PDB file of N, CA and C in Angstrom:
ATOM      1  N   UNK A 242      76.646 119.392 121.949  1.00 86.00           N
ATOM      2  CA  UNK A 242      76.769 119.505 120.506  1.00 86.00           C
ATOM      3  C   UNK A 242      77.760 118.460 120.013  1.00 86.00           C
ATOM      4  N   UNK A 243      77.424 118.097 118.793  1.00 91.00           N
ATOM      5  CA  UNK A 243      78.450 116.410 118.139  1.00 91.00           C
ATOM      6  C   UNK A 243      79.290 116.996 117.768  1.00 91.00           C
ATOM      7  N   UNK A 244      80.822 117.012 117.587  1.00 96.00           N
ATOM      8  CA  UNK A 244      81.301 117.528 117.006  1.00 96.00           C
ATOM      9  C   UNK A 244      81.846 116.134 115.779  1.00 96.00           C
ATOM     10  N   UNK A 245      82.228 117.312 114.592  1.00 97.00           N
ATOM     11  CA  UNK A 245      82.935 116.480 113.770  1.00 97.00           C
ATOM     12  C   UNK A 245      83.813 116.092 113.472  1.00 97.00           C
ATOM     13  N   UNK A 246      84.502 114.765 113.188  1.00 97.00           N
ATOM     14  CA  UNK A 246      85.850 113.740 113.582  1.00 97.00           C
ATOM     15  C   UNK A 246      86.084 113.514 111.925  1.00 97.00           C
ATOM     16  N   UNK A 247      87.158 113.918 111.116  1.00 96.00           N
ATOM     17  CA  UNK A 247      87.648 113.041 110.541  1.00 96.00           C
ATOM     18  C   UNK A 247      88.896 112.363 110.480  1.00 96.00           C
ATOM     19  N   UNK A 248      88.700 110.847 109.583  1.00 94.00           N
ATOM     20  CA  UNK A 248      90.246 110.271 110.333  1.00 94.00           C
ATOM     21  C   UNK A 248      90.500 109.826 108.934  1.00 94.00           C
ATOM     22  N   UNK A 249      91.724 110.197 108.033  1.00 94.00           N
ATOM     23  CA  UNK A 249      92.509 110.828 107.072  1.00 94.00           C
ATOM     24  C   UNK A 249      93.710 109.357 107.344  1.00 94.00           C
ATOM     25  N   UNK A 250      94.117 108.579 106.443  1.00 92.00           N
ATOM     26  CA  UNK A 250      95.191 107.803 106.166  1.00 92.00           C
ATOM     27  C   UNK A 250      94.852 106.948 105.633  1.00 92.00           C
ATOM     28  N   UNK A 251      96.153 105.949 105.179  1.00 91.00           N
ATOM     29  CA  UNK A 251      96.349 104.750 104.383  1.00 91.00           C
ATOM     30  C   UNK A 251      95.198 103.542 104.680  1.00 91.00           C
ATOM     31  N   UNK A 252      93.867 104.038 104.497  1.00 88.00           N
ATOM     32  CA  UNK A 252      92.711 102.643 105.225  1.00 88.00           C
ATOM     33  C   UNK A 252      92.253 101.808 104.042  1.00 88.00           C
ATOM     34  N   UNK A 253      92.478 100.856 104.020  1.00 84.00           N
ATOM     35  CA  UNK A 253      91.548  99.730 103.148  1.00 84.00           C
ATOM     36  C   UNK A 253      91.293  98.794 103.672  1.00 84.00           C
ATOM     37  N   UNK A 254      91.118  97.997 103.004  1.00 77.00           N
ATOM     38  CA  UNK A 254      89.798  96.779 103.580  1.00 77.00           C
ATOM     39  C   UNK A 254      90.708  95.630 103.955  1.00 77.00           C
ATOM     40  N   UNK A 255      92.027  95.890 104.763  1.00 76.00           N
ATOM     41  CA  UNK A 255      92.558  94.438 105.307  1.00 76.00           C
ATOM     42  C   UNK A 255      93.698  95.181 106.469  1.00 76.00           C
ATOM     43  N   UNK A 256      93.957  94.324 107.409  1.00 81.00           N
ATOM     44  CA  UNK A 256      95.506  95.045 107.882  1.00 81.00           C
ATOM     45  C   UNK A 256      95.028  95.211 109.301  1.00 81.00           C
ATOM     46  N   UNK A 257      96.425  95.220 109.877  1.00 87.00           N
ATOM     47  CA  UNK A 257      96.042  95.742 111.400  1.00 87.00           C
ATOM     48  C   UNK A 257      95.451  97.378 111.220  1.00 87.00           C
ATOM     49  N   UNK A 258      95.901  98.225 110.557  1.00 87.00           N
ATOM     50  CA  UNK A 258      95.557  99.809 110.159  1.00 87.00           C
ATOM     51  C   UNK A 258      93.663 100.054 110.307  1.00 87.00           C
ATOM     52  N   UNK A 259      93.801  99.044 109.270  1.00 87.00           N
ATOM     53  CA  UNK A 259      92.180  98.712 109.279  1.00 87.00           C
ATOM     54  C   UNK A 259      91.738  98.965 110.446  1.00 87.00           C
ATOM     55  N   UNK A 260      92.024  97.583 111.503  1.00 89.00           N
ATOM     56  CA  UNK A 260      91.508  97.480 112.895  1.00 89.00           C
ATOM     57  C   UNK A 260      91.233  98.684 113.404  1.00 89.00           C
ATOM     58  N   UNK A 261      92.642  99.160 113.936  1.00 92.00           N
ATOM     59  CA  UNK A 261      92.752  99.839 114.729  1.00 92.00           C
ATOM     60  C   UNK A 261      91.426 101.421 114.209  1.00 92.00           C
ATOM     61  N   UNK A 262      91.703 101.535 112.969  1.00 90.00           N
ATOM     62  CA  UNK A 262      91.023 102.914 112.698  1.00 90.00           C
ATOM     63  C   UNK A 262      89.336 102.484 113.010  1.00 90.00           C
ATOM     64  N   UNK A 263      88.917 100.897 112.624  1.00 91.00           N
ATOM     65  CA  UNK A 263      87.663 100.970 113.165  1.00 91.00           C
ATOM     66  C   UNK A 263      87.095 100.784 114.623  1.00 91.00           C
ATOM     67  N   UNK A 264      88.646 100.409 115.826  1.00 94.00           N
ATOM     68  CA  UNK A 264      87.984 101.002 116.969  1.00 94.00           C
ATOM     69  C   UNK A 264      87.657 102.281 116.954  1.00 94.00           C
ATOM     70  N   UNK A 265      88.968 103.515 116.688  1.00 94.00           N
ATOM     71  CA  UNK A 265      88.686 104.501 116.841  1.00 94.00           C
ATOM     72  C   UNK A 265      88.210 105.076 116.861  1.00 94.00           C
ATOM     73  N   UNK A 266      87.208 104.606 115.338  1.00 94.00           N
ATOM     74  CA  UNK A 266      85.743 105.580 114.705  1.00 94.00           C
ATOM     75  C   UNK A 266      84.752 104.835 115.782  1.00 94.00           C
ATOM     76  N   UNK A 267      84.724 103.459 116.584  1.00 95.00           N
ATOM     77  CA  UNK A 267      84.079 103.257 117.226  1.00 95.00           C
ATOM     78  C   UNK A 267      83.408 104.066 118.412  1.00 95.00           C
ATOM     79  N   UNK A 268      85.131 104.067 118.892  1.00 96.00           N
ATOM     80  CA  UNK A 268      84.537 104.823 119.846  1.00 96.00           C
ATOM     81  C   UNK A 268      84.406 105.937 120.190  1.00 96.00           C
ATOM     82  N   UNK A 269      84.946 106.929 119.248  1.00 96.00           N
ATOM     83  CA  UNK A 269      84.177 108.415 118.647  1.00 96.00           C
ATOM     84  C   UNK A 269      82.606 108.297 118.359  1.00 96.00           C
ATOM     85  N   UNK A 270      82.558 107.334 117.502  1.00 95.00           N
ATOM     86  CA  UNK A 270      81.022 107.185 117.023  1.00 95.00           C
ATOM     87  C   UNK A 270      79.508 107.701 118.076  1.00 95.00           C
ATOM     88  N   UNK A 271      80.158 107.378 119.558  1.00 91.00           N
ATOM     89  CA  UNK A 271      78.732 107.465 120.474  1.00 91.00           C
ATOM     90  C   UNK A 271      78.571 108.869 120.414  1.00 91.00           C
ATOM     91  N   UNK A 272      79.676 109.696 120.417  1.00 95.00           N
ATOM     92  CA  UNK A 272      79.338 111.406 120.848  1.00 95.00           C
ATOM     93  C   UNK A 272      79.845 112.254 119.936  1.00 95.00           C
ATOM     94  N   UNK A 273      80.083 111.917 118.322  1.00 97.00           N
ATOM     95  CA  UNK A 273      80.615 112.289 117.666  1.00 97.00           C
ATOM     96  C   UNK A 273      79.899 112.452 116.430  1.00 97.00           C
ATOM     97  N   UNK A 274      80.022 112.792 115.244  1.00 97.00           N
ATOM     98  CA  UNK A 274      79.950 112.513 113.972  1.00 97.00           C
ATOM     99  C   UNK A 274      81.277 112.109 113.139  1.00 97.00           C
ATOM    100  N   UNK A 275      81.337 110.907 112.595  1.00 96.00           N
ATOM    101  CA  UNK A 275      82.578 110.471 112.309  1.00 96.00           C
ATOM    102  C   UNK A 275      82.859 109.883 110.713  1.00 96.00           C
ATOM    103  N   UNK A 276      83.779 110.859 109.920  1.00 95.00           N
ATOM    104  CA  UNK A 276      84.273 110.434 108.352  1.00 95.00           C
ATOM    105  C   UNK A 276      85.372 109.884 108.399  1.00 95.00           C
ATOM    106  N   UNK A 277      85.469 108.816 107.820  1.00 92.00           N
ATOM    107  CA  UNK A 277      87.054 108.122 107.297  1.00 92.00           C
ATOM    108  C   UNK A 277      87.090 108.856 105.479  1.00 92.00           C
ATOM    109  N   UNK A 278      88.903 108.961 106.128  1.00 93.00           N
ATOM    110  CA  UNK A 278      89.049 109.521 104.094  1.00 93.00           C
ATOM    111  C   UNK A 278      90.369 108.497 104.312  1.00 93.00           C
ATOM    112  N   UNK A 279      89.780 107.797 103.081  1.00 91.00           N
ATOM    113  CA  UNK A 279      91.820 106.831 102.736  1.00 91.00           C
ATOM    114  C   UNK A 279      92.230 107.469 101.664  1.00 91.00           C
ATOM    115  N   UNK A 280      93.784 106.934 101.933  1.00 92.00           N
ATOM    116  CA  UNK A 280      94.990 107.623 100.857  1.00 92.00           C
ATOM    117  C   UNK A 280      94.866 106.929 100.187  1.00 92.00           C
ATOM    118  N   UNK A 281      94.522 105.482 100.007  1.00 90.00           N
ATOM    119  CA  UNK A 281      94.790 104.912  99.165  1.00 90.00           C
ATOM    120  C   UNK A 281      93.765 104.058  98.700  1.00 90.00           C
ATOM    121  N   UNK A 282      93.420 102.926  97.534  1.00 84.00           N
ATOM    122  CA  UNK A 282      92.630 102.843  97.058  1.00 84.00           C
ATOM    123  C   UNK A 282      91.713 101.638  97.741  1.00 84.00           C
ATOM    124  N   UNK A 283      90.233 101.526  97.420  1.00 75.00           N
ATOM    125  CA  UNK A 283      90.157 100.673  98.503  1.00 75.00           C
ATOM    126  C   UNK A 283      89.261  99.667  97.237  1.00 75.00           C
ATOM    127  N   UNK A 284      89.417  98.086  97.364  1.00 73.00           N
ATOM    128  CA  UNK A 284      88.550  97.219  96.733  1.00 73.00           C
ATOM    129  C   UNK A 284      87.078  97.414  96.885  1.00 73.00           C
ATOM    130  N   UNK A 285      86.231  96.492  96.021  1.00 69.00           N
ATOM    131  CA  UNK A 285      84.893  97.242  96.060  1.00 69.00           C
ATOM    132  C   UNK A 285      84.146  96.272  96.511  1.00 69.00           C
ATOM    133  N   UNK A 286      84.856  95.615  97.917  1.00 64.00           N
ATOM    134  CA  UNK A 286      84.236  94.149  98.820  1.00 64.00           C
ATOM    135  C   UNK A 286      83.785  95.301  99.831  1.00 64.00           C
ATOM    136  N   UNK A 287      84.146  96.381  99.934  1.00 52.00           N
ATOM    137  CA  UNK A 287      83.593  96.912 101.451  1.00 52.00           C
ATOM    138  C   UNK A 287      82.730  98.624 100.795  1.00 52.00           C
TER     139      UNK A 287
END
């Protein structure tokens, strides 16, 4: 069964923060179901 992942902080569209949170969701992604929520606001390039 997938379970569900969410990953909650300061994410927008530049930064090491960035990076790192899109390995994470990466590599959750194969056996997971996976939501990002940011704190803060994000430009409307991504």
């Amino acid at each position: 069964m997938r379970k569900k992942v969410l990953i909650v902080g300061p994410i927008s569209d530049f930064g090491g923060r960035e990076i790192e949170a899109k390995l994470i969701a990466s590599a959750l992604l194969e056996e997971n179901v996976v939501t990002m929520l940011s704190t803060i606001k994000m430009t409307k390039n991504r």
